[in-house]
XYZ file of C-alpha atoms in Angstrom:
208
model
C -17.351 -42.756 -112.640
C -15.406 -46.079 -110.919
C -12.087 -46.364 -111.193
C -11.994 -50.090 -109.775
C -12.836 -52.594 -113.118
C -14.631 -54.939 -111.296
C -16.345 -52.758 -108.900
C -18.924 -51.678 -112.437
C -20.059 -55.332 -112.847
C -21.419 -55.910 -108.716
C -19.079 -58.822 -108.258
C -17.294 -60.583 -105.944
C -14.091 -59.936 -105.701
C -10.611 -62.373 -106.421
C -9.412 -62.823 -102.995
C -5.394 -60.290 -102.161
C -3.249 -60.008 -105.284
C -5.869 -62.171 -107.584
C -7.811 -59.445 -108.496
C -5.805 -57.356 -110.284
C -6.120 -60.169 -112.820
C -9.875 -59.939 -112.552
C -10.085 -56.644 -112.252
C -7.474 -55.687 -116.243
C -10.458 -58.322 -117.687
C -13.361 -55.968 -115.976
C -11.368 -53.574 -117.949
C -13.342 -54.137 -120.936
C -16.519 -51.851 -121.908
C -19.842 -54.484 -120.994
C -23.580 -53.836 -121.970
C -24.208 -50.241 -119.236
C -21.992 -51.294 -116.747
C -19.356 -47.937 -118.256
C -16.392 -47.970 -121.512
C -13.810 -49.982 -122.122
C -11.511 -47.966 -119.431
C -8.155 -48.639 -122.249
C -10.379 -46.698 -124.307
C -8.331 -43.925 -123.404
C -5.194 -42.583 -121.625
C -7.199 -40.485 -118.625
C -9.661 -43.689 -117.570
C -6.017 -46.029 -117.899
C -4.516 -43.631 -116.004
C -7.335 -43.619 -113.728
C -8.101 -46.426 -113.501
C -3.907 -47.897 -112.834
C -2.568 -45.616 -110.401
C -5.989 -47.568 -108.112
C -5.343 -51.135 -109.270
C -1.667 -50.891 -108.320
C -2.493 -48.783 -104.411
C -5.216 -51.735 -103.800
C -2.669 -54.448 -105.356
C -0.040 -52.832 -103.058
C -1.935 -53.396 -100.123
C -3.059 -56.388 -100.014
C -0.130 -58.363 -101.100
C 1.970 -55.307 -99.780
C 4.647 -54.832 -102.508
C 5.623 -52.014 -103.286
C 4.017 -51.270 -107.034
C 5.766 -48.418 -109.040
C 4.319 -44.979 -109.982
C 2.641 -45.960 -114.046
C 2.397 -42.999 -116.620
C 0.622 -44.570 -119.221
C 1.170 -43.072 -123.285
C -1.164 -44.799 -126.122
C 1.055 -47.286 -127.387
C 0.845 -48.308 -123.810
C -3.387 -48.681 -123.777
C -1.734 -50.990 -127.418
C 0.371 -53.015 -125.035
C -1.909 -53.066 -122.142
C -5.255 -54.161 -124.564
C -3.228 -56.922 -126.297
C -2.259 -58.191 -122.276
C -5.868 -58.108 -121.537
C -6.517 -60.467 -124.706
C -3.812 -63.206 -123.775
C -5.105 -63.375 -120.096
C -9.049 -63.704 -121.099
C -7.787 -66.251 -123.981
C -5.688 -67.956 -121.127
C -9.039 -68.065 -118.710
C -11.557 -69.187 -121.460
C -8.928 -71.803 -121.580
C -8.261 -73.045 -118.749
C -12.918 -73.013 -118.466
C -12.734 -75.448 -121.860
C -15.006 -73.047 -123.504
C -12.718 -71.884 -126.358
C -10.832 -74.739 -129.120
C -7.564 -75.597 -127.603
C -4.401 -74.329 -129.241
C -1.404 -71.887 -128.793
C -2.140 -69.275 -126.177
C 0.142 -66.497 -126.151
C 3.575 -66.438 -124.257
C 3.445 -64.438 -121.143
C 7.048 -63.797 -121.835
C 7.852 -61.564 -118.482
C 10.222 -62.259 -115.790
C 10.318 -62.156 -111.672
C 11.884 -62.805 -108.958
C 12.594 -64.915 -105.957
C 13.413 -62.873 -102.599
C 13.059 -64.351 -99.457
C 10.735 -62.276 -97.244
C 11.912 -61.355 -93.254
C 9.807 -64.595 -91.781
C 12.254 -66.818 -94.563
C 9.953 -67.106 -96.957
C 9.762 -67.021 -100.649
C 8.135 -64.413 -102.073
C 7.866 -63.885 -106.144
C 7.936 -60.026 -107.305
C 6.737 -58.650 -110.482
C 10.834 -56.827 -111.843
C 10.866 -55.098 -115.735
C 9.463 -51.221 -116.371
C 6.205 -50.057 -117.510
C 3.726 -52.567 -118.860
C 6.253 -54.813 -118.406
C 6.429 -54.100 -114.504
C 2.366 -54.320 -114.940
C 2.691 -57.939 -116.968
C 4.783 -59.385 -114.902
C 3.183 -59.304 -111.686
C -0.307 -59.601 -113.318
C 1.643 -63.010 -114.487
C 3.012 -63.908 -110.961
C -0.763 -63.327 -109.809
C -1.893 -65.798 -112.065
C 1.302 -68.598 -110.948
C 0.340 -67.926 -107.562
C -3.728 -68.373 -108.134
C -2.757 -70.868 -110.201
C -0.829 -73.238 -107.632
C -2.894 -72.069 -104.505
C -5.816 -73.712 -106.685
C -8.192 -70.576 -107.101
C -7.167 -69.758 -110.744
C -10.156 -72.384 -111.783
C -12.555 -69.885 -109.620
C -11.968 -66.512 -111.980
C -14.463 -66.755 -114.872
C -15.723 -64.578 -117.599
C -19.875 -64.316 -117.811
C -21.101 -66.694 -120.348
C -23.344 -64.190 -121.659
C -20.981 -63.467 -124.367
C -22.523 -59.893 -124.412
C -21.232 -59.207 -120.907
C -17.991 -60.926 -120.522
C -17.182 -60.035 -117.063
C -14.547 -61.738 -114.782
C -15.686 -62.878 -111.474
C -14.942 -65.396 -108.514
C -17.000 -68.861 -108.210
C -17.790 -69.428 -104.662
C -20.241 -71.751 -105.879
C -19.832 -74.557 -103.135
C -19.079 -77.255 -106.975
C -17.379 -74.399 -108.716
C -20.791 -74.229 -110.637
C -21.650 -71.090 -111.694
C -21.468 -69.060 -115.357
C -23.078 -66.148 -114.764
C -21.565 -63.048 -112.827
C -25.172 -62.106 -112.200
C -27.936 -64.337 -112.755
C -30.433 -61.640 -112.235
C -29.841 -59.930 -114.959
C -27.104 -62.065 -117.510
C -28.421 -65.180 -116.651
C -32.361 -64.379 -116.459
C -31.370 -62.703 -119.635
C -30.186 -65.851 -121.533
C -32.855 -68.026 -119.959
C -35.481 -66.131 -121.135
C -33.812 -66.624 -124.896
C -33.825 -69.649 -124.876
C -37.743 -70.222 -123.824
C -38.362 -67.970 -126.891
C -36.276 -69.665 -128.900
C -38.071 -73.248 -127.374
C -41.950 -71.682 -128.038
C -40.481 -70.403 -131.188
C -39.779 -74.276 -132.747
C -42.101 -75.116 -130.935
C -45.243 -73.198 -133.126
C -42.833 -73.947 -135.994
C -43.279 -77.686 -135.613
C -47.566 -77.282 -135.384
C -48.162 -74.922 -137.977
C -45.721 -78.118 -139.844
C -48.602 -80.296 -138.976
C -51.303 -78.276 -139.490
C -50.092 -77.446 -143.261
C -49.818 -81.887 -143.079
C -53.846 -81.899 -142.335
C -54.843 -85.656 -142.079
C -53.318 -88.759 -142.927
C -55.812 -89.945 -145.838
C -54.905 -93.481 -145.215
């Protein structure tokens, strides 16, 4: 099993530390790509250890060692749902409404080159939430946030980073989810056309 959630879908990863948000979204079980990585403590522990090691390497910031419990998994699943709502809201795919509050804190610290950096704070899953919301903020400021999308296939919902020129991608993989949706739409159109023809035959010729 791959502990990299996004790798299970074969999607292009978001750049830099922003990939941590995409990783969280892709822990959800989808179709044949694997189970919910937040469904059990063992799988979640493997995932978070790998994800934070990668995040630390690309961000240049230290990441704590998180030892997860069953209670932590519930918190992470709620956090994942919150990010799904935010992504869908930014893509105008869900009715507008109250979004969940981030309820986290971060620190601002200048680095050796004089650049102010956003540094996650807190303990345990609170630290992870701080890191995720910080990456979301940085992605929005950099104009990258609108390119993080959830596949339009409701049975999939894989999070992918859209690199199309006009940011028009809707499927995480056109050859799978895209073709499946197009085939379904084609069959529905054919069914409706057949039903319409049956009605015309049933009416018979106009007696006038």
